[in-house]
PDB file of C-alpha atoms in Angstrom:
ATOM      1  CA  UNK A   1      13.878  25.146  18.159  1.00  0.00           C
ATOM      2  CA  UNK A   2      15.901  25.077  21.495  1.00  0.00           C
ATOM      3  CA  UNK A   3      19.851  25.950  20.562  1.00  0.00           C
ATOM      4  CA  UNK A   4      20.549  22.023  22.279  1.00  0.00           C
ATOM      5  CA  UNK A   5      18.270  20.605  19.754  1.00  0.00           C
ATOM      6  CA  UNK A   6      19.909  22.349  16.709  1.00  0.00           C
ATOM      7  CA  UNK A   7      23.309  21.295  18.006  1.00  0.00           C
ATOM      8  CA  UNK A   8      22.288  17.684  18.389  1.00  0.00           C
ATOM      9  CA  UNK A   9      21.162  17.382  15.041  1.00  0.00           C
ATOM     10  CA  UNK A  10      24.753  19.773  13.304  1.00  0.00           C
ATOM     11  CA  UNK A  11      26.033  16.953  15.462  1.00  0.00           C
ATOM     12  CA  UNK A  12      24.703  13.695  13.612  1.00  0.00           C
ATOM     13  CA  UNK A  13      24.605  15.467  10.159  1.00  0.00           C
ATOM     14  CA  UNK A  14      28.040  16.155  10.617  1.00  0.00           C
ATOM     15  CA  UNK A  15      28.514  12.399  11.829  1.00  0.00           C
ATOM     16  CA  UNK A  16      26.612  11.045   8.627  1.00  0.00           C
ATOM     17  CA  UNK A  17      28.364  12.983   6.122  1.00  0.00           C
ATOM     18  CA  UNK A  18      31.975  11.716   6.831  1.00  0.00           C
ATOM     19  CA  UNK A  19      30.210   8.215   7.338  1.00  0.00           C
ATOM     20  CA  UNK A  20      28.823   8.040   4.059  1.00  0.00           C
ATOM     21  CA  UNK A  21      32.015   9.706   2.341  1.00  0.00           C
ATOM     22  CA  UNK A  22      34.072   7.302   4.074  1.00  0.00           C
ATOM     23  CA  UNK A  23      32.153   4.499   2.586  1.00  0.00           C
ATOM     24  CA  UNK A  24      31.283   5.903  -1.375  1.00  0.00           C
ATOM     25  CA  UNK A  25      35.023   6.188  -1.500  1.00  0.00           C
ATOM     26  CA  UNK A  26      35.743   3.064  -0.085  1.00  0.00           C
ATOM     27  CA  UNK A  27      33.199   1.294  -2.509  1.00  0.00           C
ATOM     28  CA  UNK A  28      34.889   2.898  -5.286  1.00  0.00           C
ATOM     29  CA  UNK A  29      38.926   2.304  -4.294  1.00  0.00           C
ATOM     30  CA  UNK A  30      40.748   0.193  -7.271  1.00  0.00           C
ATOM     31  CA  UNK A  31      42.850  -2.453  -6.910  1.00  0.00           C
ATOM     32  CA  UNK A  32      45.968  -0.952  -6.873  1.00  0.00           C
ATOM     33  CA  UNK A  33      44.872   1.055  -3.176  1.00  0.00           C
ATOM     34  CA  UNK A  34      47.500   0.805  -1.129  1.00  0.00           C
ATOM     35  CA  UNK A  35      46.205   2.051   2.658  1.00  0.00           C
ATOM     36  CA  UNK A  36      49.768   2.234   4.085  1.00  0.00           C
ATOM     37  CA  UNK A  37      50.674   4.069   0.960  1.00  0.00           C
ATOM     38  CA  UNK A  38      50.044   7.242   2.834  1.00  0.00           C
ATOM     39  CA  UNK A  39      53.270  10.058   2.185  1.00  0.00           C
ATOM     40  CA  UNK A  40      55.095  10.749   5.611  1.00  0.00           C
ATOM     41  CA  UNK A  41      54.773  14.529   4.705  1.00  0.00           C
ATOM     42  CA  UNK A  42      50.990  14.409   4.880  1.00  0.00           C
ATOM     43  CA  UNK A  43      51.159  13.082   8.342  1.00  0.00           C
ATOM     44  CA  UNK A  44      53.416  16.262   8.973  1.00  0.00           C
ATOM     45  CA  UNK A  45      50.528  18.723   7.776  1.00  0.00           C
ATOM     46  CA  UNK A  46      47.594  16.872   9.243  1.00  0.00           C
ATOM     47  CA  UNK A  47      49.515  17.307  12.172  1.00  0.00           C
ATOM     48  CA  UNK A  48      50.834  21.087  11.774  1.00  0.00           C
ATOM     49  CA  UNK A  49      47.414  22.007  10.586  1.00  0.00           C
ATOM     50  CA  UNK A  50      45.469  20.173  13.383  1.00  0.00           C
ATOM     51  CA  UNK A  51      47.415  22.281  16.004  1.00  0.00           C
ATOM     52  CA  UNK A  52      46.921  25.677  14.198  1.00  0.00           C
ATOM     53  CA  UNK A  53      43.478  25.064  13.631  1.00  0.00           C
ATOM     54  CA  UNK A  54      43.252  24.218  17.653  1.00  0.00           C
ATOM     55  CA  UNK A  55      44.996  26.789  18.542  1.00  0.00           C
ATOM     56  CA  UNK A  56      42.632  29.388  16.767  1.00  0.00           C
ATOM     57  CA  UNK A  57      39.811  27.801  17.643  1.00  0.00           C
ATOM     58  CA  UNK A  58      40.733  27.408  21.259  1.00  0.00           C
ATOM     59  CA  UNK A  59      41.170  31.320  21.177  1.00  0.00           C
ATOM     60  CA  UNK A  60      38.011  31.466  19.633  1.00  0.00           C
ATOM     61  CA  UNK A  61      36.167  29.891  22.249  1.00  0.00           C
ATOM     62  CA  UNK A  62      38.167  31.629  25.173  1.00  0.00           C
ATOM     63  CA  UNK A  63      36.928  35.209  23.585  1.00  0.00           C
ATOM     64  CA  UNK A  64      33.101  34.585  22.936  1.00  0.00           C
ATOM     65  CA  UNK A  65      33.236  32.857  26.053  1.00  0.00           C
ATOM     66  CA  UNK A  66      34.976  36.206  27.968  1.00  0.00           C
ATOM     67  CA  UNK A  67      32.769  38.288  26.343  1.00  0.00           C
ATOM     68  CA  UNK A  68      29.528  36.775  27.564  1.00  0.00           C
ATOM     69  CA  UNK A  69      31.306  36.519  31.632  1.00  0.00           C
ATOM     70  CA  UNK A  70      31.550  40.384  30.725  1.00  0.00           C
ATOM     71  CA  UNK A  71      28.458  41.083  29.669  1.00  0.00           C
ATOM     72  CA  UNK A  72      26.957  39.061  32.922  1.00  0.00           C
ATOM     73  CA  UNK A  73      29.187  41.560  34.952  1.00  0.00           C
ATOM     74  CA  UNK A  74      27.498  44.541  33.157  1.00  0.00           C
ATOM     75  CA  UNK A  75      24.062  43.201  33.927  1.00  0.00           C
ATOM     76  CA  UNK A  76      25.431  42.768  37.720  1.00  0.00           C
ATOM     77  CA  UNK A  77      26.363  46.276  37.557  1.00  0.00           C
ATOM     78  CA  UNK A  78      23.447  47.995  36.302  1.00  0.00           C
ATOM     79  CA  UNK A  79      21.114  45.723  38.384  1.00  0.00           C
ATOM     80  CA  UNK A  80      22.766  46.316  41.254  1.00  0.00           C
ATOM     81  CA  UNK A  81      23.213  50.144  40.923  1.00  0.00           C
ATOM     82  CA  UNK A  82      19.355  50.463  40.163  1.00  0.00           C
ATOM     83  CA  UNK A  83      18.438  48.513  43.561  1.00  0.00           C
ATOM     84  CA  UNK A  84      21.298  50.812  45.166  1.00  0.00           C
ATOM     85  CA  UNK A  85      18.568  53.906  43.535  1.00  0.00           C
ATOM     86  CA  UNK A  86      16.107  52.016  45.669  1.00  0.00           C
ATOM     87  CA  UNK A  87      17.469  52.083  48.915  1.00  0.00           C
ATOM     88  CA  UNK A  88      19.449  55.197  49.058  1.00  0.00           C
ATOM     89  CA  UNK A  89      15.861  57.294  48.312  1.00  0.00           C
ATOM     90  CA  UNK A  90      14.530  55.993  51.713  1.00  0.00           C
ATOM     91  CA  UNK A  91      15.513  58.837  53.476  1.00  0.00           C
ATOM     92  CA  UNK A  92      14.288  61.528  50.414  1.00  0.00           C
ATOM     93  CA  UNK A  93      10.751  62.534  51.282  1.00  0.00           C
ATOM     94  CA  UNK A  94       8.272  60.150  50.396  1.00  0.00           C
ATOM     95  CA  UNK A  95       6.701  61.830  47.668  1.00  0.00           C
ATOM     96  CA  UNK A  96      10.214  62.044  45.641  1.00  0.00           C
ATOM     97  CA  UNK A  97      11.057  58.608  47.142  1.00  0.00           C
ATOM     98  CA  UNK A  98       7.734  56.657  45.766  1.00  0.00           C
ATOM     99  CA  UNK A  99       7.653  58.702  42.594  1.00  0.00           C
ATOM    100  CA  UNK A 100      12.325  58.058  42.006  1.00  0.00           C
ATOM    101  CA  UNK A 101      11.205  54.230  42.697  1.00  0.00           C
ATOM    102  CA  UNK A 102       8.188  53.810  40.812  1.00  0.00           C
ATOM    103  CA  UNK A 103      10.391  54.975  38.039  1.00  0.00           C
ATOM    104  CA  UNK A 104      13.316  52.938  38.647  1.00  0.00           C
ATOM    105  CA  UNK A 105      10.799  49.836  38.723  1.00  0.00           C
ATOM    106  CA  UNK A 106       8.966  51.030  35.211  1.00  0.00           C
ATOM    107  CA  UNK A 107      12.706  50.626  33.393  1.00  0.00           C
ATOM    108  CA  UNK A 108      13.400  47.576  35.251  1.00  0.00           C
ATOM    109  CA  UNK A 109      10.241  46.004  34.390  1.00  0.00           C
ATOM    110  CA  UNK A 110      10.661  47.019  30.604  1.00  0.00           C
ATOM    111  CA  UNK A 111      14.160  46.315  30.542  1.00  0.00           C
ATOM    112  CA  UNK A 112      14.072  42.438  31.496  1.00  0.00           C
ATOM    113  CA  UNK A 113      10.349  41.892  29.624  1.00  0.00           C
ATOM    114  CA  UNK A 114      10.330  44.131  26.372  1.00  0.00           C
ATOM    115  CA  UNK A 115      14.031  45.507  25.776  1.00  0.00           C
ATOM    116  CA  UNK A 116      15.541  42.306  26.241  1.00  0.00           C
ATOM    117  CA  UNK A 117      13.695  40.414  23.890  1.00  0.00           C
ATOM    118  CA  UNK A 118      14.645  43.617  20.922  1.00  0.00           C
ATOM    119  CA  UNK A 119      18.363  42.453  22.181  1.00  0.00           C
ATOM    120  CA  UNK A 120      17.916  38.957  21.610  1.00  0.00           C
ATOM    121  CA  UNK A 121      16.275  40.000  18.136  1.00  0.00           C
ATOM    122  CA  UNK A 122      19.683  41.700  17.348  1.00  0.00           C
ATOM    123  CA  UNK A 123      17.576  44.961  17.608  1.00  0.00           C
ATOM    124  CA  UNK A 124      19.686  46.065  20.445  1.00  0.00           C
ATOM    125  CA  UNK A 125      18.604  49.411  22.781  1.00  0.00           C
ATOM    126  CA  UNK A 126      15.368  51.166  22.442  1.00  0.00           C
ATOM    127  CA  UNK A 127      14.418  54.902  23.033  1.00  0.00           C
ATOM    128  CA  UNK A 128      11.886  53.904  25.126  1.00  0.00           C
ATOM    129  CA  UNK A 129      14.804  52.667  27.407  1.00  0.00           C
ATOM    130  CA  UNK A 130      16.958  55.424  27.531  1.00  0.00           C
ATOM    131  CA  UNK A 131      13.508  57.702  27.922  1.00  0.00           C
ATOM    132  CA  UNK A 132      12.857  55.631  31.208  1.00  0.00           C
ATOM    133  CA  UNK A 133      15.976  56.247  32.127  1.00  0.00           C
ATOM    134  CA  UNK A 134      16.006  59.900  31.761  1.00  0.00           C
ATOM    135  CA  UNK A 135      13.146  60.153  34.054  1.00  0.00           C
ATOM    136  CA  UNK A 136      14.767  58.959  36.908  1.00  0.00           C
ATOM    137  CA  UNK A 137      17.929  60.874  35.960  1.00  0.00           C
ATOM    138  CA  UNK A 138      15.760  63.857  35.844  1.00  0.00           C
ATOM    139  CA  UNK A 139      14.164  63.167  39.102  1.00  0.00           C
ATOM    140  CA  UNK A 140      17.404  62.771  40.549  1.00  0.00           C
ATOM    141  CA  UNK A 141      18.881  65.681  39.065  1.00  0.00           C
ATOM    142  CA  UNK A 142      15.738  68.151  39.978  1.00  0.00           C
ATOM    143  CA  UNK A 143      15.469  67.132  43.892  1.00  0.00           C
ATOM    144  CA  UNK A 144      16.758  69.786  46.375  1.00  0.00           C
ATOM    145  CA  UNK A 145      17.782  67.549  49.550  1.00  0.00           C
ATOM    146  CA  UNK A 146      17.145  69.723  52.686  1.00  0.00           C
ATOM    147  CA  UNK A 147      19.248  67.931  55.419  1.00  0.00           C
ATOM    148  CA  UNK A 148      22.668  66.583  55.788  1.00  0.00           C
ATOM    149  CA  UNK A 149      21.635  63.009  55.436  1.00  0.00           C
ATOM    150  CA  UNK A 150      19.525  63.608  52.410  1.00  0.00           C
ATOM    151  CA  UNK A 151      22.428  65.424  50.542  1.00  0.00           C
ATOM    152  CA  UNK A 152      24.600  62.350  50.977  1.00  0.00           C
ATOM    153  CA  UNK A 153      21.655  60.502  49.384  1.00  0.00           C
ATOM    154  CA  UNK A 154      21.742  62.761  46.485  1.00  0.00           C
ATOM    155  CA  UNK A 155      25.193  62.524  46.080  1.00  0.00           C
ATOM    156  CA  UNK A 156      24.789  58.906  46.284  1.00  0.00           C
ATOM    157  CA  UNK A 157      21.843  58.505  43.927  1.00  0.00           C
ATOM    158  CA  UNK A 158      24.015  60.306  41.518  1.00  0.00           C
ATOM    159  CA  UNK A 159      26.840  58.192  41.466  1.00  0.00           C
ATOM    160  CA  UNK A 160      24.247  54.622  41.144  1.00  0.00           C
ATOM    161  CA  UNK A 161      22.222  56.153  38.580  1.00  0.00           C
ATOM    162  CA  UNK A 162      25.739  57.679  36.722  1.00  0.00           C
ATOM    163  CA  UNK A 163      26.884  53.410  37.135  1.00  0.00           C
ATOM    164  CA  UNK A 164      23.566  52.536  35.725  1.00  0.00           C
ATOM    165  CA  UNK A 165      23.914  54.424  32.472  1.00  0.00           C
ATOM    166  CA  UNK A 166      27.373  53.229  32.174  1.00  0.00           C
ATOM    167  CA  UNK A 167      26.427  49.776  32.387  1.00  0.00           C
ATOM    168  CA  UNK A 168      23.523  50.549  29.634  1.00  0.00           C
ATOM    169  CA  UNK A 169      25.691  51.433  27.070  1.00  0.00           C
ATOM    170  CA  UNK A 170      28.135  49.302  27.793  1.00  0.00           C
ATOM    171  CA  UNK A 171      24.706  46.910  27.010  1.00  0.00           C
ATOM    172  CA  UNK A 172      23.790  48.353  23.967  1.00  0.00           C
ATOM    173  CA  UNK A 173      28.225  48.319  22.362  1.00  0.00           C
ATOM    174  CA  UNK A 174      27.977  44.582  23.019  1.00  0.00           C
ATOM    175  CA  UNK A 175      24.865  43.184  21.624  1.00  0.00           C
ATOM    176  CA  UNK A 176      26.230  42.815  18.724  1.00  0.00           C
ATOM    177  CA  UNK A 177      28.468  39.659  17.775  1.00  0.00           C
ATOM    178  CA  UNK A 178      31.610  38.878  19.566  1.00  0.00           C
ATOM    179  CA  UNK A 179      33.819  37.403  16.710  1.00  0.00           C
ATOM    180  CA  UNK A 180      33.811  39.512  12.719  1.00  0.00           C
ATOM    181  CA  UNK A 181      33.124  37.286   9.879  1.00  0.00           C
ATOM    182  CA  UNK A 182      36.399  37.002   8.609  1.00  0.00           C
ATOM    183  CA  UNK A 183      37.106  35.087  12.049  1.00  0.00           C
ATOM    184  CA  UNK A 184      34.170  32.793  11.040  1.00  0.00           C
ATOM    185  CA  UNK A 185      35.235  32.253   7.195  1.00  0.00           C
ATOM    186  CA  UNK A 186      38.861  31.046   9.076  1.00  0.00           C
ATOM    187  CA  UNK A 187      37.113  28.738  11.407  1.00  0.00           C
ATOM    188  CA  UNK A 188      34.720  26.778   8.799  1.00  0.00           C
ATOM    189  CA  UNK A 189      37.524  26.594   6.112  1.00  0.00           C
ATOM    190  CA  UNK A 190      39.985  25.452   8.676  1.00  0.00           C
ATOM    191  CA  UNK A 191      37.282  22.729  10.473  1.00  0.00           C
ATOM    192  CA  UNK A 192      36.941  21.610   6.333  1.00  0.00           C
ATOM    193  CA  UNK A 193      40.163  21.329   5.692  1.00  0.00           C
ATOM    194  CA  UNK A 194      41.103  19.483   8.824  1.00  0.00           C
ATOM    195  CA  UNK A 195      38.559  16.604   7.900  1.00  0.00           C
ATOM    196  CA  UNK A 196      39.371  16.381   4.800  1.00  0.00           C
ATOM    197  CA  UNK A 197      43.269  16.057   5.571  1.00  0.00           C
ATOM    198  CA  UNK A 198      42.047  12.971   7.542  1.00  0.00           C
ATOM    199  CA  UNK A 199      40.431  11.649   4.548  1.00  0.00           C
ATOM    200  CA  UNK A 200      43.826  12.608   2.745  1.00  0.00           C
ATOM    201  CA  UNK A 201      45.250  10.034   5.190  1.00  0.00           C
ATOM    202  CA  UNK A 202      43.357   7.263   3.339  1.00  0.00           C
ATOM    203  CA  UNK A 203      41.384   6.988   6.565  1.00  0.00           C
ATOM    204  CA  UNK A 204      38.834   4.416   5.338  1.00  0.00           C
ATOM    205  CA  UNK A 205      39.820   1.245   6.108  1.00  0.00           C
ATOM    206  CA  UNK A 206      38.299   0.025   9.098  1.00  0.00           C
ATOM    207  CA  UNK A 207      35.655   0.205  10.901  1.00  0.00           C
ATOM    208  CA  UNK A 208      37.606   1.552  14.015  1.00  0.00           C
ATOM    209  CA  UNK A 209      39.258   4.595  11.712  1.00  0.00           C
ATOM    210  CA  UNK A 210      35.755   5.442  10.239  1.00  0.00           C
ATOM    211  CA  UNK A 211      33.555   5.706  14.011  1.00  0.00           C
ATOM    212  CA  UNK A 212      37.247   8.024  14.807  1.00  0.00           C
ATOM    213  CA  UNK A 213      36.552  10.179  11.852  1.00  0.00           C
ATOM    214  CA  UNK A 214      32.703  10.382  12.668  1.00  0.00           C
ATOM    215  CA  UNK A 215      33.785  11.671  16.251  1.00  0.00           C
ATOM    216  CA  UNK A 216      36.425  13.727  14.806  1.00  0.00           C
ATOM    217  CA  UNK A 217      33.873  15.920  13.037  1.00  0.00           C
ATOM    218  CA  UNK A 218      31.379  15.676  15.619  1.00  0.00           C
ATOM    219  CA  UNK A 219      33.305  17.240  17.750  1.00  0.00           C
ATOM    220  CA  UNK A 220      34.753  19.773  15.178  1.00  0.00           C
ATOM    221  CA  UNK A 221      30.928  20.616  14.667  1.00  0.00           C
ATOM    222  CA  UNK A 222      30.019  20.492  18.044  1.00  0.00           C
ATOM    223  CA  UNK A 223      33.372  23.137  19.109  1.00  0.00           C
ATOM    224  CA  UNK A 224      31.988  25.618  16.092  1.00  0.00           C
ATOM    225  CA  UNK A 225      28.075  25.402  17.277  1.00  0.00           C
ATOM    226  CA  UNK A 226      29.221  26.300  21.076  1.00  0.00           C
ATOM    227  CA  UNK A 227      31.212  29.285  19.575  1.00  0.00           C
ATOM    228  CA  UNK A 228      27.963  30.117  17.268  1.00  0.00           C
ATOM    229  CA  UNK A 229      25.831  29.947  20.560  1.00  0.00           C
ATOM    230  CA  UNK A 230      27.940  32.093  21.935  1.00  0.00           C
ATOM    231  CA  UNK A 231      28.935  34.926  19.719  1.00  0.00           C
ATOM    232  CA  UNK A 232      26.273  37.020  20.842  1.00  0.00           C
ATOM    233  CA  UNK A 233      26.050  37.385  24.260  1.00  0.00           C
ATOM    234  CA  UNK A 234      22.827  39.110  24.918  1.00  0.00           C
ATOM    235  CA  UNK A 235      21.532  37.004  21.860  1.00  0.00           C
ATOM    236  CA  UNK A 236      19.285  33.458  22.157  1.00  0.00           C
ATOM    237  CA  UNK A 237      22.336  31.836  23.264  1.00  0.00           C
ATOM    238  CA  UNK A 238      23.503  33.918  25.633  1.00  0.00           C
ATOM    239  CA  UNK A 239      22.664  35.287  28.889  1.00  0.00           C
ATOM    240  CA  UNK A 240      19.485  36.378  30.571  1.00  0.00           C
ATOM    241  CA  UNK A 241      19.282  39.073  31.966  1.00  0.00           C
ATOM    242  CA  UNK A 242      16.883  38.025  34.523  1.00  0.00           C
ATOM    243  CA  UNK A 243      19.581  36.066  36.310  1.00  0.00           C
ATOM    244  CA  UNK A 244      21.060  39.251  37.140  1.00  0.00           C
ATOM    245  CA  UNK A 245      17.545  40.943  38.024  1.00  0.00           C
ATOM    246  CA  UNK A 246      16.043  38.134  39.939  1.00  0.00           C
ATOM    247  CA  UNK A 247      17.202  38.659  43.378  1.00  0.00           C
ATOM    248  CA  UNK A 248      16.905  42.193  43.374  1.00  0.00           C
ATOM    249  CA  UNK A 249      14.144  42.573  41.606  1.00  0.00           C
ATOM    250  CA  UNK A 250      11.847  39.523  42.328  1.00  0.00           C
ATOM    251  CA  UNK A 251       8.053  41.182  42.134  1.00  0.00           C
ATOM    252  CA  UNK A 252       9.236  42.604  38.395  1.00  0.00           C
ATOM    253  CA  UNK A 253      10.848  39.239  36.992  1.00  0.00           C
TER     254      UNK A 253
END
């Protein structure tokens, strides 16, 4: 089930519950309800409450959505510096050149077709990964350039592949979830208590006031499934790494 789907339907649920609340509660009121009855210092903390709960979840969005920009940068990074590999062995010999990018193409083609989907599993880096890895590192390492132009290559090929295996582990330290569950605990409680301080405002009237309290939580629900899609960015949710492979890796995508 697609992540859009699953957020369409937190979206009506959410939308039905406060609807059929709103109108249990408003079978059930006596006669002595008075609607405009409503204390002016529960205004005050539906108020205070709504603004503290915005401002933390505001904050919550603006981090899980940094930390997925970031971890599109890191894929940038290590794509790039692998197609960098590419290009600066042109002028090694062409045995070391076909054999340094048949290897950089085997961990590219794993990477974006086998190791991503262990990330989006929450599995995050394999050994097979960093053994692909340590191939071309090795090749890298064990080449002896022989002219001027070749040992700026090596020096060059160093520095990529040294970018590269920065931008792996950099990978692997943020697979995991973006925001600790004591974060999420704060979020849910506060999105409950927020709709039910609008029911605490006698907010069951009209008509009008109960399609307002529908949207109210829709939207509370929708805010808290974009930050669930988002949490992990190298999960479902998140990015693909292909989009950062694509273009400089078309034949492996």
């Amino acid at each position: 089930m697609s992540d859009t789907l699953v957020l369409t339907f937190v979206l009506l649920a959410a939308a039905a519950v406060v609807a059929f609340i709103a109108l249990v509660r408003t079978r059930r009121r006596d006669a002595a309800f008075d609607p405009e009855a409503t204390p002016d210092v529960i205004e005050y903390m539906t108020m205070m409450i709504g603004v503290v709960y915005a401002i933390v979840l505001g904050l919550a969005i603006a981090g899980v959505w940094d930390a997925n920009d970031g971890a599109q940068d890191t894929v940038k990074s290590e794509a790039f510096a692998l197609h960098e590999i590419n290009e600066q062995a042109a002028v090694l010999p062409p045995d070391v050149r076909d054999k340094l990018r048949g290897q950089v193409d085997a961990y590219v083609s794993y990477a974006i077709n086998d190791e991503w989907d262990q990330m989006e599993d929450g599995q995050g880096l394999s050994g097979r990964g960093d053994r692909l890895l340590d191939q071309v590192r090795q090749t890298v390492q064990d080449y002896q350039p022989r002219t001027e132009a070749q040992n700026r290559a090596s020096y060059a090929l160093a520095d990529q592949l040294t970018t590269a295996d920065q931008a792996r582990k950099t990978r692997g330290l943020d697979a995991s979830p973006t925001l600790p569950q004591l974060v999420w605990f704060g979020l849910i409680a506060g999105a409950i208590v927020s709709i039910g301080m609008v029911f605490a405002l006698q907010i069951r009237r009209t008509p009008r006031e109960l399609v307002l309290a529908g949207l109210f939580t829709a939207l509370l629900a929708f805010l808290l499934g974009l930050v669930w899609v988002l949490n992990t960015p190298y999960g479902p949710g998140g990015i693909s790494m292909t989009d950062g492979f694509s273009e400089l890796f078309p034949s492996l995508v």
